[in-house]
PDB file of C-alpha atoms in Angstrom:
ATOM      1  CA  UNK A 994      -3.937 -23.944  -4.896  1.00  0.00           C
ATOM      2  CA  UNK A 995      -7.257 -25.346  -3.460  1.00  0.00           C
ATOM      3  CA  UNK A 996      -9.419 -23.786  -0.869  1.00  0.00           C
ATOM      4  CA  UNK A 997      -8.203 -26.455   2.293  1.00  0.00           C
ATOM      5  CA  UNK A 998      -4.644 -25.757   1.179  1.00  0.00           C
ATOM      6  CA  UNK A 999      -4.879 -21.933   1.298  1.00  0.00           C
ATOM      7  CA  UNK A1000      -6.654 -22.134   4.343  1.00  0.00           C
ATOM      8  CA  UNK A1001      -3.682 -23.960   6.105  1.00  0.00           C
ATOM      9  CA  UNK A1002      -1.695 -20.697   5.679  1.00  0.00           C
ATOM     10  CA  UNK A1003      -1.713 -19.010   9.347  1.00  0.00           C
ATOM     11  CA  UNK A1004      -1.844 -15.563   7.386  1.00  0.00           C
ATOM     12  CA  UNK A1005      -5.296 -16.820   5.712  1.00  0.00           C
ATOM     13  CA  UNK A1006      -6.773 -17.966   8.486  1.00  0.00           C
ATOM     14  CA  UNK A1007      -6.034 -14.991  10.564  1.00  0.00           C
ATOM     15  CA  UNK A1008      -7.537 -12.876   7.679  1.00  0.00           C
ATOM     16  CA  UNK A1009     -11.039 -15.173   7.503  1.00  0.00           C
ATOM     17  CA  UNK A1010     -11.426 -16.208  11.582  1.00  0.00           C
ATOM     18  CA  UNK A1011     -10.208 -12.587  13.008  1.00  0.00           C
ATOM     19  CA  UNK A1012     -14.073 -11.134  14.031  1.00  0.00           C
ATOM     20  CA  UNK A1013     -12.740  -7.518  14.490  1.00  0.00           C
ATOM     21  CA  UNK A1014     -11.629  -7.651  10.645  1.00  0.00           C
ATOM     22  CA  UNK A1015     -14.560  -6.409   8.581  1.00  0.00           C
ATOM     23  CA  UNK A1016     -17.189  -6.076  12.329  1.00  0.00           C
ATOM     24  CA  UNK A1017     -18.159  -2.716  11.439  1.00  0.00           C
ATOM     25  CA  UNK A1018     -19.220  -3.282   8.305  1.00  0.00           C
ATOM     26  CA  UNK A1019     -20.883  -6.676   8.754  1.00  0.00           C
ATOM     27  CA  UNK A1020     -18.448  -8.253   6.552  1.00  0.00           C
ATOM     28  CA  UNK A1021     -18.113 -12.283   8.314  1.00  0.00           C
ATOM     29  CA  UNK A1022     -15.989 -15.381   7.365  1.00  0.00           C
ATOM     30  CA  UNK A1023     -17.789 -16.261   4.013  1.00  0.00           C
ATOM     31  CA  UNK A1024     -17.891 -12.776   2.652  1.00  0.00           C
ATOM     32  CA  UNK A1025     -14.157 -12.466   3.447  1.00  0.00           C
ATOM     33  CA  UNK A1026     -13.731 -15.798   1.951  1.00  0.00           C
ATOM     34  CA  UNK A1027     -15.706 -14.696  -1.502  1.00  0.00           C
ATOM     35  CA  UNK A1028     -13.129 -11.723  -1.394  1.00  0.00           C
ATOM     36  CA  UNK A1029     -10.413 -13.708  -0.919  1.00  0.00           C
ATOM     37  CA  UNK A1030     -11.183 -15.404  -3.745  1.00  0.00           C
ATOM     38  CA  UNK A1031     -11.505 -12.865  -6.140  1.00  0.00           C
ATOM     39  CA  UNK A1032      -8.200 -11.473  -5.107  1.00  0.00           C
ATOM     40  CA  UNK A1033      -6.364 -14.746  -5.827  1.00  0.00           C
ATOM     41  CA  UNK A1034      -8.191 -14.788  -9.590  1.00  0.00           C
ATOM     42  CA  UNK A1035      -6.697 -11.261 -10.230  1.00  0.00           C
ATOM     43  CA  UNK A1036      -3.625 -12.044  -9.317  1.00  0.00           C
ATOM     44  CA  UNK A1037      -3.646 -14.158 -12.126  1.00  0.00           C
ATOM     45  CA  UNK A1038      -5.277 -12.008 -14.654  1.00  0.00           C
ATOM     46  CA  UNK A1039      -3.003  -8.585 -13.395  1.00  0.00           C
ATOM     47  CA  UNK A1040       0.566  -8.297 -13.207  1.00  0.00           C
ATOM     48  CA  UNK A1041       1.798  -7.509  -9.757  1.00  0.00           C
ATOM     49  CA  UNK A1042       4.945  -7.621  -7.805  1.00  0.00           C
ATOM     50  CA  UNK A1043       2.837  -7.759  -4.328  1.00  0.00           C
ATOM     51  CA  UNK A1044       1.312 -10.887  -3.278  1.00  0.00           C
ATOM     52  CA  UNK A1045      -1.843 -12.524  -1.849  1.00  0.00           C
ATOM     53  CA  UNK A1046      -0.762 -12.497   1.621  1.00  0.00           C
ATOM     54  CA  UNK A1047       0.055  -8.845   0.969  1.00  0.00           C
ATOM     55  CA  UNK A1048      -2.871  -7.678  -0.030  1.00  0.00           C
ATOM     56  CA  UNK A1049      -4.512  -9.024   2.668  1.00  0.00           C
ATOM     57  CA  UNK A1050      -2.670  -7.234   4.703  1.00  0.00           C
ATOM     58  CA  UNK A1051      -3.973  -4.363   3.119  1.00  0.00           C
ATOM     59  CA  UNK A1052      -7.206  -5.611   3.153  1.00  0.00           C
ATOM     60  CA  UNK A1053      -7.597  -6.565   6.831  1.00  0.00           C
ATOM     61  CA  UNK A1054      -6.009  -2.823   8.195  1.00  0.00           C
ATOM     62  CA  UNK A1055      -8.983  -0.947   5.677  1.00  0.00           C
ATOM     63  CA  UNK A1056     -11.472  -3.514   6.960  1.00  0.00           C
ATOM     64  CA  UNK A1057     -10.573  -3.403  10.631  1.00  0.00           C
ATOM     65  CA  UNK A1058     -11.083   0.323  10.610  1.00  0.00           C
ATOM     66  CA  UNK A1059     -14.278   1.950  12.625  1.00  0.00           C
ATOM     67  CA  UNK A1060     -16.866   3.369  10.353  1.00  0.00           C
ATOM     68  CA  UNK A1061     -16.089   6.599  12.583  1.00  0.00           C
ATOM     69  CA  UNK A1062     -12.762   6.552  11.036  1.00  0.00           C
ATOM     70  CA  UNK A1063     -12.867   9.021   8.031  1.00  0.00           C
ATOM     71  CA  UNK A1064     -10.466   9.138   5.077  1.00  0.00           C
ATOM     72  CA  UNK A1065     -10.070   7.730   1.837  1.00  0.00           C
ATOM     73  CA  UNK A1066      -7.145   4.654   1.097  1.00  0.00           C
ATOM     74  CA  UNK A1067      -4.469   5.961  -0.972  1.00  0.00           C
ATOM     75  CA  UNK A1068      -2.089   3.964  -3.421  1.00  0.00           C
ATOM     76  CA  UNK A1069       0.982   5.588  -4.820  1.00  0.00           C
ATOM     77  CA  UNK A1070       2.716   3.484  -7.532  1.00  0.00           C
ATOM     78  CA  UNK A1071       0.222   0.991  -9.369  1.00  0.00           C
ATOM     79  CA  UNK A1072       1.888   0.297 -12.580  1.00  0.00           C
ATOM     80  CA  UNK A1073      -0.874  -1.569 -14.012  1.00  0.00           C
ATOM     81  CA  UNK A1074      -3.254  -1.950 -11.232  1.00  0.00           C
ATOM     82  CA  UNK A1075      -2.944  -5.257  -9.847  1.00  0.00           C
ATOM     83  CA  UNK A1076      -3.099  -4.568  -6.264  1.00  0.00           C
ATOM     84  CA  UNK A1077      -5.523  -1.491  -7.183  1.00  0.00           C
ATOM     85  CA  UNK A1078      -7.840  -4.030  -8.443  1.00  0.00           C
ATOM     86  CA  UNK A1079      -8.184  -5.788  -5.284  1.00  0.00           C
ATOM     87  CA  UNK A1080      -7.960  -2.419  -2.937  1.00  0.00           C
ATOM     88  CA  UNK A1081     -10.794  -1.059  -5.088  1.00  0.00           C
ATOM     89  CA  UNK A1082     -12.897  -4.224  -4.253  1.00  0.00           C
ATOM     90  CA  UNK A1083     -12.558  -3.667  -0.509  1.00  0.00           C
ATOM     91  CA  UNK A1084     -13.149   0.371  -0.841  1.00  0.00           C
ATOM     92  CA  UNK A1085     -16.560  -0.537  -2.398  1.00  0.00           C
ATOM     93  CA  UNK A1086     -17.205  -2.717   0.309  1.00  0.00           C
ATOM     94  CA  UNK A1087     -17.166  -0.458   3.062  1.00  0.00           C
ATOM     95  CA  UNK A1088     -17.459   3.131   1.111  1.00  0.00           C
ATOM     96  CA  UNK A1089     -14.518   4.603   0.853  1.00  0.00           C
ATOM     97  CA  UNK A1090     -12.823   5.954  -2.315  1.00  0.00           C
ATOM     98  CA  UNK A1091      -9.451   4.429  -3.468  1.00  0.00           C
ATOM     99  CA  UNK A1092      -7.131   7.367  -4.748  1.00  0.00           C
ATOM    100  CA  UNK A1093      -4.616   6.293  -7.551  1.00  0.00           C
ATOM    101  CA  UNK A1094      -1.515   8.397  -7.620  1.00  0.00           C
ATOM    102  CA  UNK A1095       0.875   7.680 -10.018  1.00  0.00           C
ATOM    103  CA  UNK A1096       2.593   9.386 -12.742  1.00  0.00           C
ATOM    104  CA  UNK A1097       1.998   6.423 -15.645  1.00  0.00           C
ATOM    105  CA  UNK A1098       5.426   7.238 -16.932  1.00  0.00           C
ATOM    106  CA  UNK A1099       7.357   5.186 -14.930  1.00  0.00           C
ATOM    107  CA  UNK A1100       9.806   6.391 -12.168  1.00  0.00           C
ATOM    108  CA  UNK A1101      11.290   9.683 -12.495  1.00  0.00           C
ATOM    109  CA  UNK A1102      15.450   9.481 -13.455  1.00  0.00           C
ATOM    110  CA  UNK A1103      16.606   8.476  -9.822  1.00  0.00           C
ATOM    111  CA  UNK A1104      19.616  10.280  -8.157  1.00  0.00           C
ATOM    112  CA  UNK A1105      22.854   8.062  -8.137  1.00  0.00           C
ATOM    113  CA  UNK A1106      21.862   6.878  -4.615  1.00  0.00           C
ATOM    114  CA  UNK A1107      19.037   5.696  -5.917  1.00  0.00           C
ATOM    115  CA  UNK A1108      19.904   3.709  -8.384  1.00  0.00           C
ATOM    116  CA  UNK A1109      20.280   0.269  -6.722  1.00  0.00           C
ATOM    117  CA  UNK A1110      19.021  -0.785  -3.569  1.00  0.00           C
ATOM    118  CA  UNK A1111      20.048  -4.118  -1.908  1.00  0.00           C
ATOM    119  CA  UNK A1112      17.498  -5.906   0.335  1.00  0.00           C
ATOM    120  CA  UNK A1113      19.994  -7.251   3.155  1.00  0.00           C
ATOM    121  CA  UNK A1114      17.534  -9.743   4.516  1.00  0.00           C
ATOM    122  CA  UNK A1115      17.767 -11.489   0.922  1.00  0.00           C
ATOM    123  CA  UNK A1116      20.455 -10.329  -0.314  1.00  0.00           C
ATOM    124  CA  UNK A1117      18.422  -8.971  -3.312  1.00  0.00           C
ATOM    125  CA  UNK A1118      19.043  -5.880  -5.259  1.00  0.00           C
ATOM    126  CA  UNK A1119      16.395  -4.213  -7.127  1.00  0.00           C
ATOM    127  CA  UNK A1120      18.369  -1.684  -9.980  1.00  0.00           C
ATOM    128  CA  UNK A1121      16.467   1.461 -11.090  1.00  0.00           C
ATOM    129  CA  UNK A1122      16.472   3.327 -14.073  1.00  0.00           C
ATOM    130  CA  UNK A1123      14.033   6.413 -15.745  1.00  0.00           C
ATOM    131  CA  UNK A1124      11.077   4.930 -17.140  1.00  0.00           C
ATOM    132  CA  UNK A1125      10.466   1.860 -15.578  1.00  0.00           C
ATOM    133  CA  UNK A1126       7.232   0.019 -14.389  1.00  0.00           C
ATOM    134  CA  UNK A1127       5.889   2.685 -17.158  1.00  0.00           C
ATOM    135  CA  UNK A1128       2.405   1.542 -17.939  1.00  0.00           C
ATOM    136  CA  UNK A1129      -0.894   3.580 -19.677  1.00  0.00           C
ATOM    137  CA  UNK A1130      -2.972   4.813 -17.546  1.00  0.00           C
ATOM    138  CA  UNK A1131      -6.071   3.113 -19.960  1.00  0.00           C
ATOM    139  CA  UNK A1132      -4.215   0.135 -19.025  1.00  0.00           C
ATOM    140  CA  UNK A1133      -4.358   0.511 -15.740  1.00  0.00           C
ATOM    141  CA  UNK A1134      -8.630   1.421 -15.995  1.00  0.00           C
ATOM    142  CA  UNK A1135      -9.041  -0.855 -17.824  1.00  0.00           C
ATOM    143  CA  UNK A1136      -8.000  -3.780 -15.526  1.00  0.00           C
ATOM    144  CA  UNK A1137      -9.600  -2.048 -12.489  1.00  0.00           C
ATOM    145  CA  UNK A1138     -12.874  -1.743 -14.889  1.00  0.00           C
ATOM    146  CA  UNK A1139     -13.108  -5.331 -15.453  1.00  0.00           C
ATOM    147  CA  UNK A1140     -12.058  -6.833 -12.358  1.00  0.00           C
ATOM    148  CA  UNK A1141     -12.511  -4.305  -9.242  1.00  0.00           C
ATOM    149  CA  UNK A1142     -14.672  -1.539  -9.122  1.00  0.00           C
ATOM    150  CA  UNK A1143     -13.915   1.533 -11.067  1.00  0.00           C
ATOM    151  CA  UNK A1144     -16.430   3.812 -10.182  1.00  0.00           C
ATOM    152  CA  UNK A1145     -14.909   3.668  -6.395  1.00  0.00           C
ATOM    153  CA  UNK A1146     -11.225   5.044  -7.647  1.00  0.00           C
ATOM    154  CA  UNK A1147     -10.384   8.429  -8.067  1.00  0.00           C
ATOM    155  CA  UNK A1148      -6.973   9.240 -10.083  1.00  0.00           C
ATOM    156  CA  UNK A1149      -3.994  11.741  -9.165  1.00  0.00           C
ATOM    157  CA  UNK A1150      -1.689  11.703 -12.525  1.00  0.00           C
ATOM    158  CA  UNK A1151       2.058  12.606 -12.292  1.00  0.00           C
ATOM    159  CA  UNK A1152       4.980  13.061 -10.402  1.00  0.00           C
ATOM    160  CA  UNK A1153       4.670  13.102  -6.757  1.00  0.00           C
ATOM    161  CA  UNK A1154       7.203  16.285  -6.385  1.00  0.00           C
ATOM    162  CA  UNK A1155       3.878  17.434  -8.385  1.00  0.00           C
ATOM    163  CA  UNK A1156       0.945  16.292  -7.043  1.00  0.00           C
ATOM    164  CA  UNK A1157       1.767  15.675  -3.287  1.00  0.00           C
ATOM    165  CA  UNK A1158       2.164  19.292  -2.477  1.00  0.00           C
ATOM    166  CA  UNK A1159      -0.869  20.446  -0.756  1.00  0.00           C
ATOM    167  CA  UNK A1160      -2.596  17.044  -1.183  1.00  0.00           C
ATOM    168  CA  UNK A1161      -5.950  18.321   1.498  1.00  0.00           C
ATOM    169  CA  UNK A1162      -8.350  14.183   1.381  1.00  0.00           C
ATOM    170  CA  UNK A1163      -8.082  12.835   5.317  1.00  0.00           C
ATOM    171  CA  UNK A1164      -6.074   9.577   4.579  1.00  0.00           C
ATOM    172  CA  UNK A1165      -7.653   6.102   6.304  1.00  0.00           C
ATOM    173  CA  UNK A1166      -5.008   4.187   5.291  1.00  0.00           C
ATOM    174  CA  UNK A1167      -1.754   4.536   2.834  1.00  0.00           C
ATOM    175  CA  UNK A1168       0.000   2.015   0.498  1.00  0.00           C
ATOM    176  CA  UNK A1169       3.077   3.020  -1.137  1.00  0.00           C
ATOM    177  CA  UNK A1170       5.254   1.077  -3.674  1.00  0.00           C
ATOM    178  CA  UNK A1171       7.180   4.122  -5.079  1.00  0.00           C
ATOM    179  CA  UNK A1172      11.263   2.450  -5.405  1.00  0.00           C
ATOM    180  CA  UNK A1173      12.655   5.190  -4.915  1.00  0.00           C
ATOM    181  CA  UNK A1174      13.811   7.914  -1.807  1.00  0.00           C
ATOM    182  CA  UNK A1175      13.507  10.512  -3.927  1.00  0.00           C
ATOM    183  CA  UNK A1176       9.704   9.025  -4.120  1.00  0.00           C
ATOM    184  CA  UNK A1177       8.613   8.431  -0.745  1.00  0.00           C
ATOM    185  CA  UNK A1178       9.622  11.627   0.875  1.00  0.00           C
ATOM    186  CA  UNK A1179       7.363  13.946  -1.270  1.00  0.00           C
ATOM    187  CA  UNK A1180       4.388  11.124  -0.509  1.00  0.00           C
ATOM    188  CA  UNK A1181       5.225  11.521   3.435  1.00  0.00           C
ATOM    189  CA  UNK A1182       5.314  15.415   3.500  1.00  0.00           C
ATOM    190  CA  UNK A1183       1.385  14.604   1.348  1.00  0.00           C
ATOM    191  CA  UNK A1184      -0.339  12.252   3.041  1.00  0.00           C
ATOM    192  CA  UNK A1185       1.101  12.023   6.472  1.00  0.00           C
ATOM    193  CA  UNK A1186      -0.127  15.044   7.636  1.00  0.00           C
ATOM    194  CA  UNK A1187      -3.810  13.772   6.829  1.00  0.00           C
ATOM    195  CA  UNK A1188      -3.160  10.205   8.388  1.00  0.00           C
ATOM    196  CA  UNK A1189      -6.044  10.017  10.571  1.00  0.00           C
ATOM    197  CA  UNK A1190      -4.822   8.648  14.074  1.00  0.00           C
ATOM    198  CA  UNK A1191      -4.079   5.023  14.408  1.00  0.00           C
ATOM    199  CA  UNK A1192      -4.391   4.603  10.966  1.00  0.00           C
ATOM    200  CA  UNK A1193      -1.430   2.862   8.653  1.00  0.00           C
ATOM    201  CA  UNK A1194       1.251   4.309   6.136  1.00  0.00           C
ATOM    202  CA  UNK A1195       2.185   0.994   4.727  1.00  0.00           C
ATOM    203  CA  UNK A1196       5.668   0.599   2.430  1.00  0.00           C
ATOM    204  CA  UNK A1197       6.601  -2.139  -0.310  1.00  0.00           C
ATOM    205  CA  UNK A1198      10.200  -1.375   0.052  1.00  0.00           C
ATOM    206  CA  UNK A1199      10.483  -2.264   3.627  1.00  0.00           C
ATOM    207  CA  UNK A1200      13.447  -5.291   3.175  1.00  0.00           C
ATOM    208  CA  UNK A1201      15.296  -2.381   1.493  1.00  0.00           C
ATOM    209  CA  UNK A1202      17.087  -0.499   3.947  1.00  0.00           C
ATOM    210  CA  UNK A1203      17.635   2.975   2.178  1.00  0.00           C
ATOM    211  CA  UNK A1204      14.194   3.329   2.202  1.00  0.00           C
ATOM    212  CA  UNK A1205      13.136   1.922   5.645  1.00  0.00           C
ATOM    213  CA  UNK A1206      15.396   4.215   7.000  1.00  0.00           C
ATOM    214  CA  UNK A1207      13.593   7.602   5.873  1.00  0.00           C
ATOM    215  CA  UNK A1208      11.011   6.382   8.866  1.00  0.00           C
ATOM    216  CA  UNK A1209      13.793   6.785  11.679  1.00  0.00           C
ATOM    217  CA  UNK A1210      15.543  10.004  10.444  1.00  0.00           C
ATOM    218  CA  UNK A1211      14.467  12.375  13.199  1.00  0.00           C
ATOM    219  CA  UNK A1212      15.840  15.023  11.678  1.00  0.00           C
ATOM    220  CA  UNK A1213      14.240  14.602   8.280  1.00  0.00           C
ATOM    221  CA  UNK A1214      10.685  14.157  10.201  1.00  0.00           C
ATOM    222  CA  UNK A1215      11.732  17.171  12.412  1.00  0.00           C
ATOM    223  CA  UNK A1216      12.303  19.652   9.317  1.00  0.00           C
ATOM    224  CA  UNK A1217       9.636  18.483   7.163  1.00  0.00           C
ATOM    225  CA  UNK A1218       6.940  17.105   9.074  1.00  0.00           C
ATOM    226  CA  UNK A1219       7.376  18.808  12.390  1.00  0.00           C
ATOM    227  CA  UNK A1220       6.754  15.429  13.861  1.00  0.00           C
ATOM    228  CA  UNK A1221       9.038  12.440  15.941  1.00  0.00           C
ATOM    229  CA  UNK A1222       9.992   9.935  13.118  1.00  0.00           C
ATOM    230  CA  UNK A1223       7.661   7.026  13.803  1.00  0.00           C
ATOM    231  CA  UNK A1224       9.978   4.213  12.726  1.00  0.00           C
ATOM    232  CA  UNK A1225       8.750   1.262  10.203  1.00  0.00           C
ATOM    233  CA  UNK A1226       7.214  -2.006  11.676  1.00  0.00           C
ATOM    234  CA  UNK A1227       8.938  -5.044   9.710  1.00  0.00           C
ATOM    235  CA  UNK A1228      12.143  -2.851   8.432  1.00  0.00           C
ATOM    236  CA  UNK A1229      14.585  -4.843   6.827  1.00  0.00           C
ATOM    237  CA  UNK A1230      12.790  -8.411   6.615  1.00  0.00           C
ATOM    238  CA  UNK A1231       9.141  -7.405   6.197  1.00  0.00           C
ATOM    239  CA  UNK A1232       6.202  -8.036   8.177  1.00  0.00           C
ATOM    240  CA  UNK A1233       5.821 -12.096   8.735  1.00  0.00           C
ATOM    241  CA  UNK A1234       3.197 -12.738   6.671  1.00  0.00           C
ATOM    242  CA  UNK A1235       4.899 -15.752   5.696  1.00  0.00           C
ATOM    243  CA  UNK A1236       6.101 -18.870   8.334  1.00  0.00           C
ATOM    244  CA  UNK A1237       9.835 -18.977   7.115  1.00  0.00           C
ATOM    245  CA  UNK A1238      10.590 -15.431   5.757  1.00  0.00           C
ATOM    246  CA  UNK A1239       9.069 -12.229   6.019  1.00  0.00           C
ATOM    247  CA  UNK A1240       7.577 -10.145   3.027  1.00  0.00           C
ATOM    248  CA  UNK A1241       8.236  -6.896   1.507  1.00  0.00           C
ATOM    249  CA  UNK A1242       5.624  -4.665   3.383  1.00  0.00           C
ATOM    250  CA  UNK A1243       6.259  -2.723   6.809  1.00  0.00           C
ATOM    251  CA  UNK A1244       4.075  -0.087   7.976  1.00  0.00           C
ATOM    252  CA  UNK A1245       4.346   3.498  10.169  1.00  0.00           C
ATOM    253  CA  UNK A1246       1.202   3.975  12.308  1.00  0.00           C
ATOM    254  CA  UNK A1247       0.066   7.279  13.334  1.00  0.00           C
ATOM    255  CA  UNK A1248       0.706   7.703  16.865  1.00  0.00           C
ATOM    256  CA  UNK A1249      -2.857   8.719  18.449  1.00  0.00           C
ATOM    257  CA  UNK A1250      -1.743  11.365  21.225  1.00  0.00           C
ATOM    258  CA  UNK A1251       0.491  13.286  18.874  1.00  0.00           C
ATOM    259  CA  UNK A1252      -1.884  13.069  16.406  1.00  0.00           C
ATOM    260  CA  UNK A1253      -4.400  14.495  18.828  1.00  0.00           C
ATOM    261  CA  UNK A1254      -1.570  17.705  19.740  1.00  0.00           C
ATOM    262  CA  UNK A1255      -0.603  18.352  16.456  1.00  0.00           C
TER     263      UNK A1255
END
């Protein structure tokens, strides 16, 4: 896909003519556009199930960001570091760390509920079992080493029932592709507590419904979080990144006034 064609995509555009992406760090059309290309060649070179559109998503909430804002950008679930790749290229850009948190085993043995989860939008089912999406975590350097920026990523190994638990970096922005329920509630009772306000929890799973859901259950958010459940932006169909369908991310924002109470 050549330059004039990728530009035709709204999504692209948006990312590259938007003036309050990248404004605080000085960061302008063509160095958004030298970006942009480097993401597309690793997402050639690095296995991913996320996409360019995605990650600039991703991109465009850590760029838009106020220097004031402090935190670091969090990823839990990299497999081998394809979207890490690119995240780490925009942490070095504006000087933030990139924290990796991911067990490099591959998903814990899911509860029977967790098994299988159909996206209803698509009518897709994603099937889980122990082990998958395993991948070394040399492999996963590695890749970051030679095409993003290493020396701006810190790494959390294991189990998030493990390493969430009094997880104490402010957060500036959150990506999670974790698959399972059993994964994303130990990562919300983590990091949302150091979600700086109006910053983004963003979610891969957001077309699946199980998932999507954990962001409405008062109750849940009540017991564990002592916080209203802040519901998911783009559950079931995804954020519209796209002109015909939607895509797989959705995203909980951190309400500023209860941030500022709590």
């Amino acid at each position: 896909m050549g330059v004039v064609t990728m530009a035709s995509t709204p999504g692209i555009l948006a990312f590259l003519r938007d003036k309050a992406i990248g404004a605080d760090y000085g960061i302008g059309f063509y160095r958004k556009l030298r970006l942009l290309l480097r993401f597309r060649q690793n997402l050639k070179r690095v296995d991913t199930l996320s996409t360019l559109l995605e990650h600039l998503e991703l991109a465009g909430a850590v760029l838009a960001l106020p220097r004031a804002v402090e935190g670091d950008v969090v990823e839990c679930g990299c497999y081998v570091g394809g979207s890490a790749v690119n995240l780490s290229l925009v942490c070095q850009l504006v000087g933030r760390r990139l924290i990796i948190c991911d067990s490099f085993a591959g998903l814990p043995e899911p509860g029977q509920y967790d098994r299988a989860h159909e996206a209803v939008h698509t009518g897709h089912v994603d099937e889980y079992e122990e082990g998958l999406f395993a991948a070394p975590l040399e492999v996963t350097k590695g890749n970051i080493e030679r095409y993003g920026s290493l020396d701006t990523c810190d790494f959390l190994v294991g189990f998030f029932d493990e390493t969430m638990p009094g997880f104490d970096r402010k957060v500036a922005m959150a990506f999670l592709d974790v698959d399972l329920i059993d994964s994303l509630r130990p990562c919300l009772k983590g990091l949302w507590p150091q979600l700086q306000p109006g910053c983004r929890f963003y979610l891969h799973e957001a077309r699946n419904l199980p998932l999507a859901a954990v962001f409405f259950d008062a109750p849940w958010w009540r017991e564990n979080l002592d916080a209203d459940a802040p519901g998911l932006v783009g559950a079931g169909s995804g954020l519209a990144l796209r002109a015909v369908w939607g895509s797989e991310l959705g995203y909980a924002q951190r309400d500023i006034a209860q941030a500022a109470t709590s």
